[in-house]
Short mmCIF file of C-alpha atoms in Angstrom, two decimals:
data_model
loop_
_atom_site.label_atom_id
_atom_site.label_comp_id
_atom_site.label_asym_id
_atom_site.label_seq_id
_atom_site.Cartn_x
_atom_site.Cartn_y
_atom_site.Cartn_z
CA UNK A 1 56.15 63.20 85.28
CA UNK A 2 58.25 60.31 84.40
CA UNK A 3 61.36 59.83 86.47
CA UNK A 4 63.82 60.57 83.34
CA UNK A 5 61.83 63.94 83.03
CA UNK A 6 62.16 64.81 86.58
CA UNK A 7 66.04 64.25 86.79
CA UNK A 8 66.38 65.79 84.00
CA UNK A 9 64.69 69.31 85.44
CA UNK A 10 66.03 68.05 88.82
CA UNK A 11 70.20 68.42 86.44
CA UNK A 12 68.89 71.71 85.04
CA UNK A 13 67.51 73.72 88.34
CA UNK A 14 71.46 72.14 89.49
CA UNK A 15 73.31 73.10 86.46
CA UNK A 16 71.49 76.82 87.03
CA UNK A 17 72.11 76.88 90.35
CA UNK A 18 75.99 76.26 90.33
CA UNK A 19 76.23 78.55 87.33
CA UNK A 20 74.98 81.01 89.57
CA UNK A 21 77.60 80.39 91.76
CA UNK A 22 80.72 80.65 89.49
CA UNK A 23 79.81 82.56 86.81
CA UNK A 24 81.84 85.78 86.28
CA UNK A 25 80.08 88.87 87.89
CA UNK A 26 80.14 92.36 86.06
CA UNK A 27 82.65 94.51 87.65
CA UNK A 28 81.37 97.51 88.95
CA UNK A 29 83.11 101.19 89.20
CA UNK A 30 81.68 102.16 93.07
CA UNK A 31 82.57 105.17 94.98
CA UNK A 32 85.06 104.50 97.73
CA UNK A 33 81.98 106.81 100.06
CA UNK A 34 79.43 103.99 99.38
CA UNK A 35 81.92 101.48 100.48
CA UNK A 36 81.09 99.57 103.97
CA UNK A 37 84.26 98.01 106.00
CA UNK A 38 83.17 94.67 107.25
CA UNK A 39 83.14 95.52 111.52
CA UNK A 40 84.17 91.85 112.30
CA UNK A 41 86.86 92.06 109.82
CA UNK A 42 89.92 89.72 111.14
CA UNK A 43 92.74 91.03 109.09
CA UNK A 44 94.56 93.90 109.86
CA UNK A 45 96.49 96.52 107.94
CA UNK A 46 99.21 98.66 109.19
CA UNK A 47 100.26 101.97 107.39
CA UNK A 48 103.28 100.60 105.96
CA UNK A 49 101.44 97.70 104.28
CA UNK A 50 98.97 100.05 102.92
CA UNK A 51 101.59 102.05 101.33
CA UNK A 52 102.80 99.00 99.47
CA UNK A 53 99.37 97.87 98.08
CA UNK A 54 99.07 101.37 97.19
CA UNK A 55 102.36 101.34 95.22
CA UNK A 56 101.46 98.23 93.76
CA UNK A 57 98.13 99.86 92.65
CA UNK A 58 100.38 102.67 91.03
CA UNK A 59 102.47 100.65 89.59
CA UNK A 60 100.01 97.89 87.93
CA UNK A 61 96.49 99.48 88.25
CA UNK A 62 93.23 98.35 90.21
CA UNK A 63 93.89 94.59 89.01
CA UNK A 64 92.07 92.72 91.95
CA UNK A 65 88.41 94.20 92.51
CA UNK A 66 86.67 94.58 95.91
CA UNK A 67 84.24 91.82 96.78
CA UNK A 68 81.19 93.50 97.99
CA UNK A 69 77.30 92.09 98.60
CA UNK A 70 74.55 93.17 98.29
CA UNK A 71 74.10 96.10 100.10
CA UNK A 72 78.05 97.42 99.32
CA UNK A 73 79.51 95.63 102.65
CA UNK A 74 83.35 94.27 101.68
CA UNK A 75 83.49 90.85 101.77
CA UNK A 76 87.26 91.21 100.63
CA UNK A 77 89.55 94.45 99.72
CA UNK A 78 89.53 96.23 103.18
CA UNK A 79 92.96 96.37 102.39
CA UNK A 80 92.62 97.84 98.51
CA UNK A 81 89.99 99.97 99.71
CA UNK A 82 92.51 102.10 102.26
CA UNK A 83 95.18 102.14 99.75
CA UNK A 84 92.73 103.47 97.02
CA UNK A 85 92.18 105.55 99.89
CA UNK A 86 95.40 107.01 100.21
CA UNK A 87 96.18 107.45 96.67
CA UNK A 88 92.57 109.88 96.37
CA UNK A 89 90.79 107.47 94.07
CA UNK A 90 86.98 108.24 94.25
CA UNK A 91 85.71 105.43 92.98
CA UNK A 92 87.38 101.48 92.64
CA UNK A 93 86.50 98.23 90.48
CA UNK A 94 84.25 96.20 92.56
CA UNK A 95 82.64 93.05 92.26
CA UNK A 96 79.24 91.99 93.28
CA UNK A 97 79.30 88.66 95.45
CA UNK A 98 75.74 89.00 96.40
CA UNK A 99 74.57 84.13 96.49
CA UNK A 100 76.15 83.61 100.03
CA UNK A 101 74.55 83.15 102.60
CA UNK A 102 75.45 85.37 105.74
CA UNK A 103 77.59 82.48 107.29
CA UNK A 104 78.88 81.94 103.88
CA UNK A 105 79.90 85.71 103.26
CA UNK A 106 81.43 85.86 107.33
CA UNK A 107 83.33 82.48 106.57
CA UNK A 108 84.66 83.76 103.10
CA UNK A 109 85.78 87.25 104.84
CA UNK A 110 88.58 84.90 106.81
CA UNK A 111 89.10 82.35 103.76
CA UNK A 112 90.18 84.81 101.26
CA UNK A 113 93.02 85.92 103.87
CA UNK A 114 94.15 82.61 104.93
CA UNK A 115 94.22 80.16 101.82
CA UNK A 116 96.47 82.59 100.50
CA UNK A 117 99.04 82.34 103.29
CA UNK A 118 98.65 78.96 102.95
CA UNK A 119 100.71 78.74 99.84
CA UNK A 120 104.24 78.29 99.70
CA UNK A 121 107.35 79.33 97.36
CA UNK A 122 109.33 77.66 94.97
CA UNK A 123 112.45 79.65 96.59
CA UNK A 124 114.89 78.34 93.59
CA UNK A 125 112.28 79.86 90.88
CA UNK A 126 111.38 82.60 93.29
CA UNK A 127 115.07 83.75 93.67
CA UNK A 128 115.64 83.53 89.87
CA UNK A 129 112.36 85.73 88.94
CA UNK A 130 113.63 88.49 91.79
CA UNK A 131 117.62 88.20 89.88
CA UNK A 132 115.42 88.80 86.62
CA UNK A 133 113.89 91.95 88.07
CA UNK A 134 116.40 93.06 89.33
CA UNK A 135 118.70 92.76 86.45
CA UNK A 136 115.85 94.76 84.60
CA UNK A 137 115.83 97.71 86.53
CA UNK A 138 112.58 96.89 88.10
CA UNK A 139 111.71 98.15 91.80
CA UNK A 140 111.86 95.60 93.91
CA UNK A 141 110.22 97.18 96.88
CA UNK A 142 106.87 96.91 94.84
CA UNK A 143 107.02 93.19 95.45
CA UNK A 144 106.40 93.30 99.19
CA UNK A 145 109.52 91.43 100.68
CA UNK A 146 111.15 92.41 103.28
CA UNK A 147 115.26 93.03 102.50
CA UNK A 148 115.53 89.80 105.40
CA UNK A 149 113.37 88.31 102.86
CA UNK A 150 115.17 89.09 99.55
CA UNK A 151 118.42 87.41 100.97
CA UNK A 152 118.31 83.94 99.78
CA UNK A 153 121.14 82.10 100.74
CA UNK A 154 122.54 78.75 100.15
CA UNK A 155 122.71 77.49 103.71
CA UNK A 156 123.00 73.58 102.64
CA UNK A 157 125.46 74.72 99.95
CA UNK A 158 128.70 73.33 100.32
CA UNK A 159 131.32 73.85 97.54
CA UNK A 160 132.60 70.23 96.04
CA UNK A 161 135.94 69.29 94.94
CA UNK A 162 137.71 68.28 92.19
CA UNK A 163 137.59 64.78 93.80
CA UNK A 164 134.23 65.34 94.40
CA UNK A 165 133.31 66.68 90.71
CA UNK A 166 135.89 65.45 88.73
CA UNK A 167 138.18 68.07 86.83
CA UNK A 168 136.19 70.36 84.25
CA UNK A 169 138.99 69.93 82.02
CA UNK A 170 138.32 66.51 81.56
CA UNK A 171 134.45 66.39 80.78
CA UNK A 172 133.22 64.19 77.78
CA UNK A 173 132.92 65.98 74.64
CA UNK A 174 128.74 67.06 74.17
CA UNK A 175 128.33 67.06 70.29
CA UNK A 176 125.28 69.27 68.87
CA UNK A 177 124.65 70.30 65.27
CA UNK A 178 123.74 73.51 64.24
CA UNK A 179 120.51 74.30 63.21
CA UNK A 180 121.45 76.86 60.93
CA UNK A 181 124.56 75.65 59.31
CA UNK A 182 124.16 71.75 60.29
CA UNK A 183 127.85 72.31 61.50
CA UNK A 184 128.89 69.40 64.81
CA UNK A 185 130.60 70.70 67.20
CA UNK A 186 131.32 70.39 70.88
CA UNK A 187 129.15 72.71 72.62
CA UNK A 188 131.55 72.56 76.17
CA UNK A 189 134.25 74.55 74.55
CA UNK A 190 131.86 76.97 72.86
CA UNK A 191 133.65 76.92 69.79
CA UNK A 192 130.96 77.26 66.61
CA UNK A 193 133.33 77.84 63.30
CA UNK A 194 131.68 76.90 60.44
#
């Protein structure tokens, strides 16, 4: 074959391959019975975090299958699984992960645990989001944080002073029209008469 044709299969068998990687798996309903915990599973789960992922559950359904292979082991979910566990489910979404190798599968057991503790927070936006919540009504305890955890305070907050910010009485008009009534007025006072 002529080298263009051989790269050319050489792109497709590639192009398949990776495709078989990341394409989106069916989820599948499987009994919680048929289910088999991973023995050499790092992560731990206490009763009281169980009870949370099994409010959370309650609250916002099965939203993050179980990663099983081939034969039904977890991959990722040990977690999910006990909480579907406690609630009585019988069966739980699960999706198949069945391309890695068994190094790959063992290595991904302890990746999907630890990348995501090694995000951080926006604690400004974080803060704001959890004020939102609460000022809805919403039950905070379903987010997972600890009351130590909910208390964000301004530690490098220190109040200014007039010197410092000037007097509020005395800040430069801000002029913005109306989009409605094309009305100019100064939007610091708040006063919109038409």
């Amino acid at each position: 074959q002529p080298p263009s044709e051989k790269s050319a299969i050489l792109r497709v068998f590639f192009y398949a391959k990776l495709k078989q990687k990341f394409m989106a798996q069916k989820i599948e309903q499987l009994k919680t019975t048929d289910l088999i915990p991973y023995v050499g599973n790092t992560r731990t789960h206490d009763e009281k975090q169980v009870a949370q992922v099994a409010s959370s559950i309650k609250e916002f359904g099965f939203t993050n299958p179980i990663l099983v292979d081939g034969e039904n082991g977890i991959i990722a979910g040990h977690g999910r699984l006990l909480a579907a566990q406690k609630l009585g489910m019988e069966s739980v979404p699960c999706l198949r992960i069945d391309h890695l190798t068994d190094a790959q599968r063992r290595a991904y057991v302890i990746a999907d645990n630890k990348l995501a503790l090694n995000a951080g927070w926006d604690e400004d936006a974080l803060a704001v989001e959890i004020e939102r919540l609460n000022e809805d009504g919403f039950d905070l305890d379903l987010l997972g944080f600890s009351d130590e955890e909910m208390e964000f305070d301004a530690q490098d907050f220190e109040a200014g002073t007039e010197d410092d910010q000037g007097k509020l009485d005395e800040l430069d008009p801000k002029f913005v029209k109306c989009p409605s009534c094309q009305h100019v007025f100064d939007s610091r006072n708040h006063e919109h008469n038409p």
